[in-house]
mmCIF file of C-alpha atoms in Angstrom:
data_model
loop_
_atom_site.group_PDB
_atom_site.id
_atom_site.type_symbol
_atom_site.label_atom_id
_atom_site.label_comp_id
_atom_site.label_asym_id
_atom_site.label_seq_id
_atom_site.Cartn_x
_atom_site.Cartn_y
_atom_site.Cartn_z
ATOM 1 C CA MET M 7 19.522 10.283 -0.893
ATOM 2 C CA ALA M 8 20.341 12.144 2.404
ATOM 3 C CA GLY M 9 18.417 15.347 1.186
ATOM 4 C CA LYS M 10 15.205 13.814 0.299
ATOM 5 C CA THR M 11 12.359 12.647 2.544
ATOM 6 C CA ALA M 12 10.471 9.526 1.823
ATOM 7 C CA ILE M 13 7.111 8.612 3.611
ATOM 8 C CA THR M 14 6.129 4.936 3.376
ATOM 9 C CA ILE M 15 2.553 4.105 4.212
ATOM 10 C CA SER M 16 1.883 0.401 4.978
ATOM 11 C CA ARG M 17 -1.756 -0.349 5.635
ATOM 12 C CA GLN M 18 -4.319 -2.915 6.313
ATOM 13 C CA PHE M 19 -6.943 -3.252 3.564
ATOM 14 C CA CYS M 20 -9.769 -0.785 3.929
ATOM 15 C CA CYS M 21 -8.016 1.591 6.286
ATOM 16 C CA GLY M 22 -7.948 4.549 3.810
ATOM 17 C CA GLY M 23 -4.246 4.202 3.088
ATOM 18 C CA ALA M 24 -4.568 5.705 -0.461
ATOM 19 C CA LYS M 25 -6.648 8.573 0.544
ATOM 20 C CA ILE M 26 -4.474 9.494 3.418
ATOM 21 C CA GLY M 27 -1.407 9.104 1.208
ATOM 22 C CA HIS M 28 -2.741 11.512 -1.233
ATOM 23 C CA VAL M 29 -3.712 14.159 1.319
ATOM 24 C CA VAL M 30 -0.194 13.874 2.964
ATOM 25 C CA ALA M 31 1.404 14.387 -0.556
ATOM 26 C CA ALA M 32 -0.696 17.362 -1.256
ATOM 27 C CA ARG M 33 -0.093 19.079 2.213
ATOM 28 C CA LEU M 34 3.760 18.641 1.887
ATOM 29 C CA GLY M 35 4.028 18.956 -1.907
ATOM 30 C CA TYR M 36 5.500 15.621 -2.308
ATOM 31 C CA ARG M 37 5.226 13.151 -5.179
ATOM 32 C CA TYR M 38 2.622 10.377 -4.570
ATOM 33 C CA ALA M 39 3.542 6.981 -5.888
ATOM 34 C CA ASP M 40 1.325 3.917 -5.682
ATOM 35 C CA ARG M 41 0.261 2.150 -8.829
ATOM 36 C CA GLU M 42 2.628 4.483 -10.648
ATOM 37 C CA VAL M 43 5.383 2.099 -9.456
ATOM 38 C CA LEU M 44 3.787 -0.781 -11.059
ATOM 39 C CA GLN M 45 3.284 1.091 -14.304
ATOM 40 C CA LEU M 46 7.027 2.108 -14.299
ATOM 41 C CA ALA M 47 7.959 -1.556 -13.740
ATOM 42 C CA ALA M 48 5.660 -2.881 -16.499
ATOM 43 C CA ASP M 49 7.194 -0.262 -18.907
ATOM 44 C CA ARG M 50 10.790 -1.390 -17.982
ATOM 45 C CA LEU M 51 9.615 -5.028 -18.662
ATOM 46 C CA GLY M 52 8.118 -4.127 -21.802
ATOM 47 C CA LEU M 53 4.694 -5.629 -20.683
ATOM 48 C CA PRO M 54 1.194 -4.314 -20.376
ATOM 49 C CA VAL M 55 0.556 -3.301 -16.801
ATOM 50 C CA GLU M 56 -2.450 -5.532 -16.745
ATOM 51 C CA GLU M 57 -0.231 -8.616 -17.289
ATOM 52 C CA ILE M 58 1.623 -8.124 -14.012
ATOM 53 C CA SER M 59 -0.909 -6.078 -11.862
ATOM 54 C CA TRP M 60 -3.104 -9.244 -11.024
ATOM 55 C CA ARG M 61 -0.076 -10.538 -8.917
ATOM 56 C CA GLU M 62 0.878 -7.273 -7.114
ATOM 57 C CA GLU M 63 1.001 -7.986 -3.377
ATOM 58 C CA ARG M 64 -1.451 -10.877 -4.059
ATOM 59 C CA LEU M 65 -4.391 -8.703 -2.938
ATOM 60 C CA ALA M 66 -6.525 -9.350 -5.909
ATOM 61 C CA SER M 67 -7.983 -12.348 -4.070
ATOM 62 C CA PHE M 68 -11.144 -14.196 -4.959
ATOM 63 C CA TRP M 69 -13.443 -12.232 -2.577
ATOM 64 C CA GLU M 70 -11.949 -8.807 -3.581
ATOM 65 C CA LYS M 71 -12.430 -9.555 -7.219
ATOM 66 C CA ILE M 72 -15.972 -10.829 -6.762
ATOM 67 C CA THR M 73 -17.240 -8.212 -4.279
ATOM 68 C CA SER M 74 -15.757 -5.324 -6.150
ATOM 69 C CA LEU M 75 -17.974 -6.171 -8.957
ATOM 70 C CA PHE M 76 -21.186 -6.054 -6.972
ATOM 71 C CA THR M 77 -21.396 -2.397 -7.465
ATOM 72 C CA TYR M 78 -21.532 -2.876 -11.334
ATOM 73 C CA GLY M 79 -23.276 -6.205 -11.557
ATOM 74 C CA LEU M 80 -21.668 -9.646 -12.201
ATOM 75 C CA PRO M 81 -20.208 -10.099 -15.735
ATOM 76 C CA ASP M 82 -21.474 -12.859 -18.153
ATOM 77 C CA VAL M 83 -18.262 -14.501 -18.363
ATOM 78 C CA SER M 84 -16.711 -17.319 -16.460
ATOM 79 C CA TYR M 85 -13.646 -16.732 -14.272
ATOM 80 C CA THR M 86 -10.406 -16.828 -16.209
ATOM 81 C CA ALA M 87 -7.211 -17.959 -14.458
ATOM 82 C CA PRO M 88 -4.458 -15.360 -14.376
ATOM 83 C CA PRO M 89 -1.883 -15.624 -17.244
ATOM 84 C CA PHE M 90 1.167 -17.695 -17.102
ATOM 85 C CA GLN M 91 3.922 -16.028 -15.142
ATOM 86 C CA THR M 92 6.226 -14.388 -17.691
ATOM 87 C CA VAL M 93 7.864 -12.478 -14.801
ATOM 88 C CA THR M 94 8.590 -14.042 -11.296
ATOM 89 C CA ASP M 95 7.206 -12.556 -8.187
ATOM 90 C CA GLN M 96 10.731 -12.078 -6.811
ATOM 91 C CA ARG M 97 11.691 -10.337 -10.027
ATOM 92 C CA LEU M 98 8.777 -8.020 -10.018
ATOM 93 C CA PHE M 99 9.266 -7.106 -6.314
ATOM 94 C CA ASN M 100 13.117 -6.383 -6.918
ATOM 95 C CA LEU M 101 12.246 -4.107 -9.860
ATOM 96 C CA GLN M 102 9.638 -2.196 -7.992
ATOM 97 C CA ALA M 103 12.098 -1.828 -4.998
ATOM 98 C CA LYS M 104 14.662 -0.454 -7.525
ATOM 99 C CA ILE M 105 12.136 2.082 -8.807
ATOM 100 C CA ILE M 106 11.118 3.066 -5.263
ATOM 101 C CA ARG M 107 14.789 3.673 -4.260
ATOM 102 C CA GLU M 108 15.335 5.711 -7.390
ATOM 103 C CA LEU M 109 12.184 7.806 -6.767
ATOM 104 C CA ALA M 110 13.254 8.317 -3.160
ATOM 105 C CA ALA M 111 16.738 9.523 -4.198
ATOM 106 C CA ARG M 112 15.429 11.970 -6.772
ATOM 107 C CA GLU M 113 12.555 13.740 -4.933
ATOM 108 C CA ASP M 114 10.451 13.801 -1.786
ATOM 109 C CA CYS M 115 7.790 11.264 -2.025
ATOM 110 C CA VAL M 116 4.895 9.286 -0.493
ATOM 111 C CA ILE M 117 5.124 5.666 -1.220
ATOM 112 C CA VAL M 118 1.896 3.670 -0.459
ATOM 113 C CA GLY M 119 2.347 -0.228 -0.146
ATOM 114 C CA ARG M 120 4.685 -2.230 -2.072
ATOM 115 C CA GLY M 121 6.857 -3.075 0.893
ATOM 116 C CA GLY M 122 8.106 0.462 0.950
ATOM 117 C CA ALA M 123 9.083 0.303 4.689
ATOM 118 C CA HIS M 124 11.298 -2.650 3.842
ATOM 119 C CA VAL M 125 12.731 -1.314 0.672
ATOM 120 C CA LEU M 126 13.595 2.066 2.237
ATOM 121 C CA ARG M 127 14.417 0.770 5.726
ATOM 122 C CA ASP M 128 17.974 2.296 5.408
ATOM 123 C CA HIS M 129 16.922 5.677 4.027
ATOM 124 C CA PRO M 130 18.169 8.259 6.399
ATOM 125 C CA ARG M 131 15.203 10.569 6.089
ATOM 126 C CA ALA M 132 12.379 8.108 5.788
ATOM 127 C CA VAL M 133 9.177 8.136 7.956
ATOM 128 C CA HIS M 134 7.549 4.765 8.099
ATOM 129 C CA VAL M 135 3.826 4.813 8.867
ATOM 130 C CA PHE M 136 1.591 1.841 9.492
ATOM 131 C CA LEU M 137 -2.227 2.261 9.246
ATOM 132 C CA HIS M 138 -4.678 -0.083 10.871
ATOM 133 C CA ALA M 139 -8.301 -0.117 12.005
ATOM 134 C CA PRO M 140 -10.756 -2.296 13.883
ATOM 135 C CA ASP M 141 -12.662 -4.971 11.892
ATOM 136 C CA SER M 142 -15.827 -3.062 12.227
ATOM 137 C CA PHE M 143 -14.454 -0.071 10.706
ATOM 138 C CA ARG M 144 -12.913 -1.975 7.837
ATOM 139 C CA VAL M 145 -15.995 -3.949 7.228
ATOM 140 C CA GLU M 146 -18.037 -0.661 6.737
ATOM 141 C CA ARG M 147 -15.405 0.579 4.239
ATOM 142 C CA ALA M 148 -15.400 -2.665 2.345
ATOM 143 C CA MET M 149 -19.165 -2.700 1.970
ATOM 144 C CA GLU M 150 -19.270 0.964 0.828
ATOM 145 C CA ALA M 151 -16.134 0.943 -1.474
ATOM 146 C CA TYR M 152 -16.258 -2.671 -2.832
ATOM 147 C CA GLY M 153 -20.012 -3.316 -2.746
ATOM 148 C CA ALA M 154 -19.727 -6.411 -0.547
ATOM 149 C CA PRO M 155 -23.302 -7.501 -0.134
ATOM 150 C CA THR M 156 -23.087 -8.716 3.466
ATOM 151 C CA ARG M 157 -20.913 -8.061 6.552
ATOM 152 C CA GLU M 158 -19.843 -11.697 6.466
ATOM 153 C CA LYS M 159 -18.524 -11.468 2.857
ATOM 154 C CA ALA M 160 -16.799 -8.187 3.608
ATOM 155 C CA LEU M 161 -15.023 -9.774 6.639
ATOM 156 C CA ALA M 162 -14.034 -12.782 4.607
ATOM 157 C CA MET M 163 -12.564 -10.304 2.085
ATOM 158 C CA ILE M 164 -10.544 -8.387 4.743
ATOM 159 C CA ARG M 165 -9.289 -11.652 6.265
ATOM 160 C CA GLU M 166 -8.100 -13.046 2.864
ATOM 161 C CA SER M 167 -6.530 -9.664 1.954
ATOM 162 C CA ASP M 168 -4.444 -9.600 5.249
ATOM 163 C CA ARG M 169 -3.452 -13.301 4.733
ATOM 164 C CA ALA M 170 -2.408 -12.622 1.182
ATOM 165 C CA ARG M 171 -0.376 -9.516 2.130
ATOM 166 C CA GLN M 172 1.419 -11.245 4.960
ATOM 167 C CA ALA M 173 2.151 -14.285 2.813
ATOM 168 C CA TYR M 174 3.388 -12.071 0.020
ATOM 169 C CA LEU M 175 5.644 -9.690 2.015
ATOM 170 C CA GLY M 176 6.881 -12.634 4.175
ATOM 171 C CA ARG M 177 8.027 -14.446 1.152
ATOM 172 C CA MET M 178 9.415 -11.388 -0.710
ATOM 173 C CA ALA M 179 11.028 -9.339 2.011
ATOM 174 C CA GLY M 180 11.064 -11.802 4.968
ATOM 175 C CA GLN M 181 9.085 -9.464 7.098
ATOM 176 C CA ASN M 182 6.144 -9.363 9.395
ATOM 177 C CA TRP M 183 4.545 -6.069 7.953
ATOM 178 C CA THR M 184 2.253 -5.608 11.103
ATOM 179 C CA LEU M 185 5.133 -5.410 13.599
ATOM 180 C CA SER M 186 4.993 -1.943 15.054
ATOM 181 C CA THR M 187 8.779 -1.634 15.650
ATOM 182 C CA ARG M 188 9.330 -1.551 11.917
ATOM 183 C CA TYR M 189 7.572 1.954 12.026
ATOM 184 C CA HIS M 190 8.077 5.379 13.290
ATOM 185 C CA LEU M 191 4.240 5.859 13.534
ATOM 186 C CA CYS M 192 1.273 3.542 13.845
ATOM 187 C CA LEU M 193 -2.183 5.052 13.680
ATOM 188 C CA ASP M 194 -5.695 3.580 14.085
ATOM 189 C CA THR M 195 -7.716 5.273 11.358
ATOM 190 C CA GLY M 196 -10.797 4.204 12.798
ATOM 191 C CA VAL M 197 -10.165 6.407 15.771
ATOM 192 C CA VAL M 198 -8.431 9.532 14.134
ATOM 193 C CA GLY M 199 -10.057 9.473 10.829
ATOM 194 C CA PRO M 200 -8.236 10.166 7.369
ATOM 195 C CA GLU M 201 -7.840 13.936 7.748
ATOM 196 C CA ARG M 202 -6.476 13.853 11.192
ATOM 197 C CA ALA M 203 -4.261 10.904 10.371
ATOM 198 C CA ALA M 204 -2.676 13.055 7.507
ATOM 199 C CA GLU M 205 -2.145 15.834 9.969
ATOM 200 C CA ILE M 206 -0.391 13.626 12.440
ATOM 201 C CA ILE M 207 1.809 12.178 9.658
ATOM 202 C CA GLU M 208 2.789 15.656 8.507
ATOM 203 C CA LEU M 209 3.612 16.857 12.050
ATOM 204 C CA VAL M 210 5.866 13.785 12.463
ATOM 205 C CA VAL M 211 7.479 14.428 9.181
ATOM 206 C CA ARG M 212 8.161 17.955 9.988
ATOM 207 C CA ALA M 213 9.530 17.017 13.374
ATOM 208 C CA ARG M 214 11.868 14.525 11.932
ATOM 209 C CA GLN M 215 13.259 17.181 9.476
ATOM 210 C CA ALA M 216 13.794 19.874 12.000
ATOM 211 C CA PRO M 217 17.493 20.269 13.048
ATOM 212 C CA ARG M 218 18.240 18.715 16.369
ATOM 213 C CA THR M 219 19.671 20.827 19.196
ATOM 214 C CA SER M 220 21.944 19.417 21.821
#
C-alpha cells in the first residue's frame, strides 16, 4: 500500500464533493470511486445494487427523495417502504471498507464518501479532505440540483442529510465526521469554489508526495 496515494473526500451535502472529486481525479490521473464501491459490494453480495443503495449512508432521507423529484414531477404512486434488510448496515459498511482498502492498495485513487477517511486512516500516503460550506451556499445548490421548491424545504433537506450522515458514521465507524483534526485539509467550497478547491487539493497531494529533506 505504501506506493499508492489515496485521496478521501468527506463532504457535507451540497458542497460539490462529487464534482471536485472528479476534477481532482482527472488532474492527477487517479481512479475515481464513489458509487462504484457500492456496485462492487452489490456484485460480491450477489444482489442488485438497488437493493442496498437505499441504505447507503442513510442519505436518501425523506426530503432528499421527495425534493429530488420536483424537477421531474411527482409520480402517481404512493411511497413504498424500503425492502427488508437482507444485509445489515454493519456488514455492508465492512464490505465497502474492504473494497476501498483493496482499491487503495492497487492504484492511486480518489474515494468520495463512504467513511473513506476512517477506513484509510492508517494508509501511509493518504490525503484526507473535508469539504464544507455555509448554509446559504448549500441551500442554493439544493434548490438548483434537487429542485427543492423553497429555501425552507432545501434547508430541511440539508439538515436531515447532515443528521443522517452523522448518525450513520457514528454508528458504523464511531467517529465525528466533521472533526477537523481527522483531516489533512478542510475547505469551504462556498469561498474557494470547486475548481480552486480541486487545485488546492492537488497542491497538497503533490506536496505530501514530495521527498522530504532534512
